[in-house]
Coordinates of C-alpha atoms in Angstrom, one line a residue:
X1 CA 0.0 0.0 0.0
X2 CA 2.8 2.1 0.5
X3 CA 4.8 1.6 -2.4
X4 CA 1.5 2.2 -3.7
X5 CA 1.3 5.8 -2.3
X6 CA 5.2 6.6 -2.4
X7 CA 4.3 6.4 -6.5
X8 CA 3.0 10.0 -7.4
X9 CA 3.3 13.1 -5.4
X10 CA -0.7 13.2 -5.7
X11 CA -0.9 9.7 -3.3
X12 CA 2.0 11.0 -1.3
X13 CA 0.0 14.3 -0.6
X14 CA -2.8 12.3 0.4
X15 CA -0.8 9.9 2.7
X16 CA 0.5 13.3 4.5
X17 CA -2.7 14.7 5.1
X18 CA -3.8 11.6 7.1
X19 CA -0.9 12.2 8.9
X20 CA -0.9 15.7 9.7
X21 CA -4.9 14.9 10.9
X22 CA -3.6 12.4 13.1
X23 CA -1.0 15.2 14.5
X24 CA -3.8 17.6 15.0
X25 CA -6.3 15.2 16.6
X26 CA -3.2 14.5 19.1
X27 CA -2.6 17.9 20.1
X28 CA -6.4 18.5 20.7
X29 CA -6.6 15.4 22.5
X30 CA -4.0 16.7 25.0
X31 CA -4.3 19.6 27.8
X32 CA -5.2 22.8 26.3
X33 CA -2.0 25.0 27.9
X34 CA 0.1 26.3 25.4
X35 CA 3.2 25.7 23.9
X36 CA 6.0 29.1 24.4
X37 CA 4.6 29.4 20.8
X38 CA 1.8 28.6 20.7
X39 CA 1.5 31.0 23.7
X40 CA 2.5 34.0 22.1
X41 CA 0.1 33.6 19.0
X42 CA -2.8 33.6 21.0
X43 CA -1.5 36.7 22.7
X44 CA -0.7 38.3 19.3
X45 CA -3.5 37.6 17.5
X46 CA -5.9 40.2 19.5
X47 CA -3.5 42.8 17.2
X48 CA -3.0 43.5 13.4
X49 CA 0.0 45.3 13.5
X50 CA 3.1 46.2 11.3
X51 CA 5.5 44.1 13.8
X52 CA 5.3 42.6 16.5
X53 CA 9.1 42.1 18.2
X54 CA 11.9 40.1 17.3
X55 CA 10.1 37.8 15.0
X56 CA 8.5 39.5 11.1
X57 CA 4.9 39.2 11.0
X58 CA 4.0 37.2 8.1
X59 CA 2.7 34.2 10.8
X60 CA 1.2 36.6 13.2
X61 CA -0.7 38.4 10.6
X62 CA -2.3 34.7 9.5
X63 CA -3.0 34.1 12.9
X64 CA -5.2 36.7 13.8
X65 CA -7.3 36.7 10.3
X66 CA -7.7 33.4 11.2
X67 CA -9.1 33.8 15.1
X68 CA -11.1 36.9 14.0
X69 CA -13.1 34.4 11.6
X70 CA -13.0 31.2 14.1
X71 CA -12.2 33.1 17.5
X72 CA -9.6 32.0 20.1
X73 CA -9.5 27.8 20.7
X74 CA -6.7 25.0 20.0
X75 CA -7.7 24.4 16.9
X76 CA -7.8 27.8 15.8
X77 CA -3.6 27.6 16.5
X78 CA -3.3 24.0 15.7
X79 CA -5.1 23.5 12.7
X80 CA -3.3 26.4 10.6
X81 CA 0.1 25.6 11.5
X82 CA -0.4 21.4 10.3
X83 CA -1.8 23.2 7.0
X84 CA 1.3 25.0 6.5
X85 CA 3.7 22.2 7.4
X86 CA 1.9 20.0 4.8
X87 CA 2.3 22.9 2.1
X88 CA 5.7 22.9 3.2
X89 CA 5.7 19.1 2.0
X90 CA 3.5 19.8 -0.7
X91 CA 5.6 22.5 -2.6
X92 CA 8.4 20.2 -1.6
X93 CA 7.7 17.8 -3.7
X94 CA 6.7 20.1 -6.5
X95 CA 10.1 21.4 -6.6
X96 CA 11.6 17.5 -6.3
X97 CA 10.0 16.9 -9.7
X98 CA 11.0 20.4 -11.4
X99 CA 15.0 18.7 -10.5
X100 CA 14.5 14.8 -10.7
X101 CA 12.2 15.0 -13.9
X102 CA 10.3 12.2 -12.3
X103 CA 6.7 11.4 -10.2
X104 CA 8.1 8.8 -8.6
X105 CA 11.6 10.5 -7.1
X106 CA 9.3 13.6 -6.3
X107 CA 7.3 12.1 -4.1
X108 CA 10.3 9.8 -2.4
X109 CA 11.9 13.3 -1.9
X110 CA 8.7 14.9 -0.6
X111 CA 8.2 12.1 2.2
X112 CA 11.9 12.3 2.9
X113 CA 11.6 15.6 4.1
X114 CA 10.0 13.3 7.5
X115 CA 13.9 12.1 8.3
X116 CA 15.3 16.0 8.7
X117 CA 14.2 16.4 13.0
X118 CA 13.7 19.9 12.4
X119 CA 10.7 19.4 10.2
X120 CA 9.1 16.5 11.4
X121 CA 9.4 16.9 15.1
X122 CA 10.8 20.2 16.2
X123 CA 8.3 22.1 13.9
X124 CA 5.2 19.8 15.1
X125 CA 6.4 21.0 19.4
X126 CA 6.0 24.2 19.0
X127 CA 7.8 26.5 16.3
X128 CA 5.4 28.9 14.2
X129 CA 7.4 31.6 12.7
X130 CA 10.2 28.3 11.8
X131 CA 6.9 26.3 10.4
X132 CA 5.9 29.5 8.3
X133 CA 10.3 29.7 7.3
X134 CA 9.7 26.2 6.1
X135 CA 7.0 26.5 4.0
X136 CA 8.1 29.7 2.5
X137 CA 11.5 28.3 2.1
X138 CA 9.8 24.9 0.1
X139 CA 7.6 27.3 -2.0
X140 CA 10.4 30.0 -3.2
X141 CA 12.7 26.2 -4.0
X142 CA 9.7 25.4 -6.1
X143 CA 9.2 28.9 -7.8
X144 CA 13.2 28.6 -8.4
X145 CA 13.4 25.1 -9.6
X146 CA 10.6 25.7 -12.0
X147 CA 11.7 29.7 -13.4
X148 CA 15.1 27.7 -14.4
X149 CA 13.5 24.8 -16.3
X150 CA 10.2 26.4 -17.1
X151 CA 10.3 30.2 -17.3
X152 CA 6.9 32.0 -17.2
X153 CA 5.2 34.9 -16.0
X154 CA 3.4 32.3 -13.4
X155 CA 7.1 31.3 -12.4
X156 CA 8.4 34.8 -12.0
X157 CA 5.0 35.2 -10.3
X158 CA 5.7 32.4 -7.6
X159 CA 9.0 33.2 -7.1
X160 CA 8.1 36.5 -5.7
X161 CA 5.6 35.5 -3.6
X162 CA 8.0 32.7 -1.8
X163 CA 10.5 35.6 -1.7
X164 CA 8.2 38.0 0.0
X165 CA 6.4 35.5 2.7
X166 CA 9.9 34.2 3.0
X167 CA 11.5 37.7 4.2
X168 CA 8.3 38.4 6.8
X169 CA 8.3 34.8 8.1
X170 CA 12.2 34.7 9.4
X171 CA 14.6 37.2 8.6
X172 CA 17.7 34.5 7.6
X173 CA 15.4 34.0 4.8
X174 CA 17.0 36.8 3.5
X175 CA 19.9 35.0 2.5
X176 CA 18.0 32.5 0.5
X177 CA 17.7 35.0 -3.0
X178 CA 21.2 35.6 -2.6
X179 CA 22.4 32.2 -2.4
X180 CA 20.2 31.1 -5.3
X181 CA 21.9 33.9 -7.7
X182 CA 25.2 33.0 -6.7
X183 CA 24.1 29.2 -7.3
X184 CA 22.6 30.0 -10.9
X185 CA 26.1 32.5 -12.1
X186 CA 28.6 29.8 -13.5
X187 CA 25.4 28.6 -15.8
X188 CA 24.9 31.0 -19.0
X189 CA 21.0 29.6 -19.5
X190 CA 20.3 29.9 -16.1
X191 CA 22.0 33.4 -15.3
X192 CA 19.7 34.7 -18.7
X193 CA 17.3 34.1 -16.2
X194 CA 18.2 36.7 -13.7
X195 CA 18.2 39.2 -16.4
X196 CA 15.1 38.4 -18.0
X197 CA 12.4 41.8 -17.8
X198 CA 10.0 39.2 -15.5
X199 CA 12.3 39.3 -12.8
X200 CA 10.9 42.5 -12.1
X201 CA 7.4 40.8 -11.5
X202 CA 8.9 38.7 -8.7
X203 CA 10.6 41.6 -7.5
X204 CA 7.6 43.7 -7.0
X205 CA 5.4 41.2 -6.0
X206 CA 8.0 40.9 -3.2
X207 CA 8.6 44.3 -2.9
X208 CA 4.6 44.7 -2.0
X209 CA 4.5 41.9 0.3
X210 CA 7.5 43.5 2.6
X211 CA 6.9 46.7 2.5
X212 CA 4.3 47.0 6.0
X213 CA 6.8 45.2 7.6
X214 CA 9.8 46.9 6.4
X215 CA 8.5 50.6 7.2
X216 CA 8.4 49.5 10.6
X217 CA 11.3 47.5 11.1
X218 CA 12.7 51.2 9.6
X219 CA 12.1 52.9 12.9
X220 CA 12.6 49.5 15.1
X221 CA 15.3 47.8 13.9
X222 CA 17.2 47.6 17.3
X223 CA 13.9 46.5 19.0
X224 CA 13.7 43.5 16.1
X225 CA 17.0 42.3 16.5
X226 CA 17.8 42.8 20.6
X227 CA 16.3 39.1 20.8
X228 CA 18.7 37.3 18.4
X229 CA 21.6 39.0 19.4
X230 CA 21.1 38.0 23.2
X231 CA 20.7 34.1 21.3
X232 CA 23.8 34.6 19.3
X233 CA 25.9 36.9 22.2
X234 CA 28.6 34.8 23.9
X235 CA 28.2 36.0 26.9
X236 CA 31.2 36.3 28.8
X237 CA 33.1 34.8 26.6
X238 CA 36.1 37.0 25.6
X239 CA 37.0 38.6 22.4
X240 CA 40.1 36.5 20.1
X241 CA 40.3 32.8 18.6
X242 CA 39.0 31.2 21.4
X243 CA 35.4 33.1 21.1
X244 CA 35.7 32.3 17.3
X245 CA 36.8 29.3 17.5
X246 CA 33.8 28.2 19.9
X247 CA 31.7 29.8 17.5
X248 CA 32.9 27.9 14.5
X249 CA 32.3 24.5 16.3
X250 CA 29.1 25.4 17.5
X251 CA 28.2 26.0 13.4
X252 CA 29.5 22.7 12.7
X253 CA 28.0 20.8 15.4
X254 CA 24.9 22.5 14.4
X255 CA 25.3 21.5 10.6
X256 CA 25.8 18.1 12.2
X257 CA 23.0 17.7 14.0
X258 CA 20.6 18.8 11.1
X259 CA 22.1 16.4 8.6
X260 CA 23.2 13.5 10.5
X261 CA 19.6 11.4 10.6
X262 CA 19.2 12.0 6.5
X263 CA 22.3 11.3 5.6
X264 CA 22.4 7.9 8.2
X265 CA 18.4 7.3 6.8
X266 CA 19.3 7.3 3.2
X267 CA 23.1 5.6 3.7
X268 CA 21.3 2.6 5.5
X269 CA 18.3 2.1 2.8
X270 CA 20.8 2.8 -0.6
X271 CA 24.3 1.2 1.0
X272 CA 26.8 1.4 -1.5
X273 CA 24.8 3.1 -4.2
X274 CA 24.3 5.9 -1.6
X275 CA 28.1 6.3 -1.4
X276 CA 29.0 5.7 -5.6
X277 CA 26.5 8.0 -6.1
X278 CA 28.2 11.1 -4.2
X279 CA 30.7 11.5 -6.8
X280 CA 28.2 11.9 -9.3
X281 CA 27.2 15.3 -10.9
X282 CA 25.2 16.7 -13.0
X283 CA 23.5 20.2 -13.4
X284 CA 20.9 20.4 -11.0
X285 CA 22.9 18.7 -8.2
X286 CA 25.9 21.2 -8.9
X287 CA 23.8 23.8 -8.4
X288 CA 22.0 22.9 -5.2
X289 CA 26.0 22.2 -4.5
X290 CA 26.8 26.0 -4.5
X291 CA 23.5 27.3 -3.1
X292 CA 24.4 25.6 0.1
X293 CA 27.9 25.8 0.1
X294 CA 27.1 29.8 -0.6
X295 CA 25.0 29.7 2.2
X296 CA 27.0 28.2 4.8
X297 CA 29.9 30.5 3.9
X298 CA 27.8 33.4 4.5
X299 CA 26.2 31.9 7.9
X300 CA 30.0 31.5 8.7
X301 CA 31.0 34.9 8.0
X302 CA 28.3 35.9 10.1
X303 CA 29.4 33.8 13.2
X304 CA 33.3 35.4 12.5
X305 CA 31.9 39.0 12.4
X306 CA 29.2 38.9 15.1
X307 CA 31.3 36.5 17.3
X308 CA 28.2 34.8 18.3
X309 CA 28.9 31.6 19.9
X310 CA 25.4 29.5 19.1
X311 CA 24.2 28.4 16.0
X312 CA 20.9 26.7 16.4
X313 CA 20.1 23.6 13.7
X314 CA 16.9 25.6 12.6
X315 CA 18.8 28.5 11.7
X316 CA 20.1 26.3 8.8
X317 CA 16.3 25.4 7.7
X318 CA 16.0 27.2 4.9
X319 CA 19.7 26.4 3.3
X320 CA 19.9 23.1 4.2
X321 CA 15.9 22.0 3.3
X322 CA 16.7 20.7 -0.5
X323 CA 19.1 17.7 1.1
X324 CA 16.6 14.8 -0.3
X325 CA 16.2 16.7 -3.1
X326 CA 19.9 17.0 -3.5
X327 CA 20.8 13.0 -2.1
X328 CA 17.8 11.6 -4.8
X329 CA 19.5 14.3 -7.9
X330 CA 22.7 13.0 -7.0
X331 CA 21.8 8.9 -7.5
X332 CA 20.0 9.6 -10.3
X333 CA 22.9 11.4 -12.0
X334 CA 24.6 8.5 -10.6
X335 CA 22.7 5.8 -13.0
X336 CA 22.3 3.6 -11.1
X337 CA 19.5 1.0 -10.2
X338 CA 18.4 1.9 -6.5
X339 CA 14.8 0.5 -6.7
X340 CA 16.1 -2.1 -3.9
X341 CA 16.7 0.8 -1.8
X342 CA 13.7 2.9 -2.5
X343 CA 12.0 -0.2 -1.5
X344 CA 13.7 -0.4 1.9
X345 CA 13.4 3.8 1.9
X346 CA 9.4 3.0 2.0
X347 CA 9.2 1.4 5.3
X348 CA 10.9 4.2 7.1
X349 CA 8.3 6.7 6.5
X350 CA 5.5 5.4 8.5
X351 CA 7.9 4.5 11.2
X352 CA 9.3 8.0 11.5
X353 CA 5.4 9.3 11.4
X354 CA 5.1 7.1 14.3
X355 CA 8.1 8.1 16.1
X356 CA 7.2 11.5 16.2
X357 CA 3.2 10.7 17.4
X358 CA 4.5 8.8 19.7
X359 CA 7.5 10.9 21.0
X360 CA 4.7 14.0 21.2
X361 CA 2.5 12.1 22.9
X362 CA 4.8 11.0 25.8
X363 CA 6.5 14.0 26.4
X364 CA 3.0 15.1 28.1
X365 CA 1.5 12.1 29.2
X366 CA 4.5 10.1 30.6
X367 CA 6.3 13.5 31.5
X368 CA 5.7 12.2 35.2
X369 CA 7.3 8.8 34.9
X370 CA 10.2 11.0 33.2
X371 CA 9.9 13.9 36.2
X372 CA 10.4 16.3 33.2
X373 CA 7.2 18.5 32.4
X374 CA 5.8 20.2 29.0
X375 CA 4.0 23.6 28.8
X376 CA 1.3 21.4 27.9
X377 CA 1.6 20.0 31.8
X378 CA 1.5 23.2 32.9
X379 CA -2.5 23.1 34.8
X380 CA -4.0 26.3 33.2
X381 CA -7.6 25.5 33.2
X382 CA -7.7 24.5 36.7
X383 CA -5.7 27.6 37.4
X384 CA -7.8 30.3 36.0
X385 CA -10.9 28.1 36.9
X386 CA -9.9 28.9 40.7
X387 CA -8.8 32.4 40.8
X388 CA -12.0 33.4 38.9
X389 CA -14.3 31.4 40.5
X390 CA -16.1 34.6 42.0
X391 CA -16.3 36.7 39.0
X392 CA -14.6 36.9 35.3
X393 CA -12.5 39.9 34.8
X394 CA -13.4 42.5 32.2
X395 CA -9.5 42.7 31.6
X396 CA -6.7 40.7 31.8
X397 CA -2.9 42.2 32.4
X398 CA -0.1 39.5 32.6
X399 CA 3.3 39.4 33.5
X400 CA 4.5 38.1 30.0
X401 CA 3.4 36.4 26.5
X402 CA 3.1 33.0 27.7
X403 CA 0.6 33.5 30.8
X404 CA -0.7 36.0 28.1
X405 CA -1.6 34.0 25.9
X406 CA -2.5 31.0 28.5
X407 CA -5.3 33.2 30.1
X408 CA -6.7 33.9 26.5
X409 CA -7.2 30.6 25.6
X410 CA -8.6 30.0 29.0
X411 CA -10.8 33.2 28.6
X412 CA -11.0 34.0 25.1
X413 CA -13.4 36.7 25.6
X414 CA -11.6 38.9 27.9
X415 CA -9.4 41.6 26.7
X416 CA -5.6 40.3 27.7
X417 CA -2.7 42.8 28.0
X418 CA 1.0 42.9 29.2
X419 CA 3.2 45.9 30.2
X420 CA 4.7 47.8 27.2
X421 CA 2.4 46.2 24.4
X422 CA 0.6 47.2 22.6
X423 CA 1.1 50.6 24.1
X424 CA 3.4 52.0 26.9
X425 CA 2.9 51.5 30.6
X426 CA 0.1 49.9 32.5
X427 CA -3.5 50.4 30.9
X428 CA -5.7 52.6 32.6
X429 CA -7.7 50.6 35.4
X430 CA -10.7 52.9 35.6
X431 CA -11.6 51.9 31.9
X432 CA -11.4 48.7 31.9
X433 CA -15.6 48.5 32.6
X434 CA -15.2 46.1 35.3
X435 CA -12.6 44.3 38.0
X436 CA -9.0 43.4 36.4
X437 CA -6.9 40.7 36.7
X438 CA -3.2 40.5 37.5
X439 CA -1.6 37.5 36.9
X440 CA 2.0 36.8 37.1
X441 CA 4.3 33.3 37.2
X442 CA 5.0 32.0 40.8
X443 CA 8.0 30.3 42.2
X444 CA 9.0 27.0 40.4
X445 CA 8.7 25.1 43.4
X446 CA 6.5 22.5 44.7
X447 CA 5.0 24.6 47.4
X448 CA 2.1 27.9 47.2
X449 CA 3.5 30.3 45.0
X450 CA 4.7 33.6 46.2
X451 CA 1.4 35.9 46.5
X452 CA 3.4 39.8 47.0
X453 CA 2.8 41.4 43.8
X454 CA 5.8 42.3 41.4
X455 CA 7.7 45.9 41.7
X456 CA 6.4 46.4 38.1
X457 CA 2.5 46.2 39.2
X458 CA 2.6 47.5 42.7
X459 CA 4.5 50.4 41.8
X460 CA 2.3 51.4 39.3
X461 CA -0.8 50.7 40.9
X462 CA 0.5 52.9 43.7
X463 CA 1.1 56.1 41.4
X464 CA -2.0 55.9 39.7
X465 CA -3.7 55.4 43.8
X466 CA -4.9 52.5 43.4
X467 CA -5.5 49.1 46.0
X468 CA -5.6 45.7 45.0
X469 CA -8.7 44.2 46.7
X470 CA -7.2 41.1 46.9
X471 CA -3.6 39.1 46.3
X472 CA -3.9 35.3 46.0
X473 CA -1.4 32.8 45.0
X474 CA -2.2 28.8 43.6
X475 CA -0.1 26.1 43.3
X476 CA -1.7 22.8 41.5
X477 CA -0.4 19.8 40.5
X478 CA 0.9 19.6 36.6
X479 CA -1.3 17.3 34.0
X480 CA 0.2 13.8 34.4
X481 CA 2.9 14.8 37.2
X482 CA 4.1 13.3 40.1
X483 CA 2.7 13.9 43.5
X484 CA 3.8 17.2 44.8
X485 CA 4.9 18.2 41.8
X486 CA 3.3 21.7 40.9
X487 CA 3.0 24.8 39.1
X488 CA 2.4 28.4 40.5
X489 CA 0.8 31.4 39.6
X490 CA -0.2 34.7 42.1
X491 CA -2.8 37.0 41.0
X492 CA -4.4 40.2 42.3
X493 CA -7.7 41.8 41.4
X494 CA -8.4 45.4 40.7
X495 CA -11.6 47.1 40.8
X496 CA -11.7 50.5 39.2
X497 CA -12.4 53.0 41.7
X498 CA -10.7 51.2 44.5
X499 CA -8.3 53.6 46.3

């Protein structure tokens, strides 16, 4: 049945979808507490705004036309996110048969993209703005592959769009158009296609798509990029070869990590034909050669100039996506008869697919046999179920995105706010149209959480003359935890006109 499905990208789409239903029934089926993530786009999405923070908006902005239409639930957050990791598959494979000229290949190289971790499991915990990086970076690899083998206005057309959702989704996409050019120079058909007039179309098709984003990032640029320079500072760590060097082998082991499982995957199912078919070349596999050899050297010359120390795997997404592509190109220029291995390739699929159900199953419901809790453990229903079991608030301010975007999705109705965003400072109490609720993290202990009220709150509550009426603090035990094992939140409610 497999082999079956594995033979056109149509039944390979189709075996997919089953799949990503299966991952979305899974995460509905568990607790309802949000992922970091997760978190943050529920927050988000009460705002259509030019930027948001560190991350471009291009997920954000999906996220809120989407709850404005379905309001705030799981679904609303899980369902879009599975759709864009199966277009990310999708467009995948579309751009595997633009190189490998053949149905059957395309849709090998579209289900391969389940062995790179980043994709199938990393994206599935909790990344958005990395999910939407994915399937921006499969779509602009399909609007590429096809403008070099079938040049169109539609192509030019495609290409743009992938660039543009590409440069609002994650901004080391921004490499990706660079790399591609440099990949395409040594080939005198393929550079014509640089120069041809309907490179403008893809350039203002992108142009449009950016240019919200990048009028605000104009007058915020140190706000965008404060939160991947603390990711990328070393720290302490002093300035000379040392601080490089660390750097350098962080790049590698991070190259490493995102290419060992594909590269052991496909050297265990194609044995020896894997490894005679290294050597061989021909023009597609050349160029996907230099686009990621391009790109490495310029993620490297950013690690030497910035003297980061930390190069996470899924910074690499986007350079390092086209490897089945680039592993199937490369035994096909090769010649060789691998239908042995495709055949033992086949059987890995579903077993990965179960891997990862599995694997994001247990990390909540076994996290107490393990002693090591998910967000997901995190009890947030139970915790907003006690502290307004006298009255719902007409507002909510948190301490932070994720119990932001926790008390949403627990009380999707109410108004939810934290310090600084969307505007400056603490919002005005008397407006709010009934009480308000504080809510901040507790300690991460086992015991009641701490119930004095942050400097940040009380502070400001005391300039505008304003008393709490009340300061609690719960502590309940986590979704499939161990006895005493608990999570803490303190809260304090506000009623306007309370001096």
């Amino acid at each position: 049945m497999l082999e079956r499905a594995t033979r056109t990208i149509k039944t390979a789409a189709l075996l997919l979808a089953a799949y990503f239903v299966l991952n979305i029934a899974l995460r509905i089926t568990l607790p309802h507490s949000l992922e970091l993530d997760e978190a943050e786009q529920s927050f988000f999405s009460q705002y259509l705004l030019a930027g948001y923070g560190p991350q471009p908006p291009f997920y954000n902005w999906m996220q809120y036309a989407i709850v404005s239409v379905t309001g705030m639930s799981i679904g609303a957050l899980v369902v879009p996110k599975n759709i864009l990791l199966f277009l990310c598959y999708l467009f995948y494979g579309l751009a595997g048969r633009e190189a490998l000229k053949d149905q059957a290949l395309a849709a090998i190289g579209m289900l391969a993209l389940i062995t790179l971790p980043q994709v199938s499991y990393m994206a599935q915990q909790d990344l958005t703005h990395t999910t939407a990086l994915l399937f921006a970076s499969s779509l602009f690899l399909y609007g590429f592959f096809r403008t070099l083998d079938r040049p169109g206005v539609g192509s030019y057309l495609l290409l743009g769009l992938a660039t543009g959702i590409g440069l609002i989704s994650k901004y080391n996409f921004a490499l990706m158009p660079v790399v591609a050019l440099i990949a395409i120079l040594p080939d005198a058909e393929w550079r014509r296609r640089a120069l041809d007039w309907r490179m403008l179309i893809a350039v203002a098709v992108a142009l449009v798509i950016v240019l919200p984003h990048a009028i605000w990032l104009q007058g915020n640029l140190a706000f965008a990029s404060s939160d991947t320079l603390v990711k990328m500072a070393a720290g302490n760590e002093p300035a000379g070869i040392a601080r490089i060097g660390k750097g350098l082998l962080a790049f590698l082991i991070a190259i490493l990590a995102f290419a060992a499982l594909p590269v052991a995957i496909f050297a265990a199912a194609f044995r020896r034909d894997f490894v005679r078919a290294l050597s061989a070349r021909n023009r597609w596999t050349g160029m996907m050669e230099r686009m990621m050899l391009a790109s490495l050297a310029g993620i490297a010359l950013i690690v030497l100039f910035t003297g980061s120390t930390t190069v996470r795997e899924r910074w690499l997404d986007p350079f390092l996506l086209v490897l089945p592509i680039y592993f199937l190109a490369k035994m096909k220029a090769a010649g060789l008869d691998f239908s042995a291995g495709l055949r033992r390739f086949r059987p890995v699929v579903p077993v990965l697919m179960a891997c990862v159900l599995v694997a994001l199953g247990f990390r909540v419901v076994g996290a107490g046999l393990i002693g090591t809790y998910s967000r997901p453990n995190v009890p947030m229903a139970d915790l907003v179920r006690e502290m307004t079991r006298q009255a719902e608030p007409a507002l909510v301010i948190a301490s932070d995105p994720y119990v932001a975007g926790n008390m949403r999705m627990q009380l999707p109705h109410v108004p939810v706010v934290i310090p600084d965003f969307p505007v400056a400072g603490i919002p005005a109490y008397t407006t709010a149209g009934g009480p308000v609720l504080i809510v901040w993290r507790g300690k991460k202990t086992a015991t009641a959480a701490d119930a004095v009220m942050p400097e940040r709150f009380s502070s400001a509550l005391t300039a505008a003359g304003i008393a709490p009426q009340e300061i609690g603090a719960l502590s309940l035990p986590y979704y499939f935890g161990r006895q005493g094992d608990n999570f803490a939140l303190g809260y304090a409610w506000v009623r306007p006109g309370a001096r």
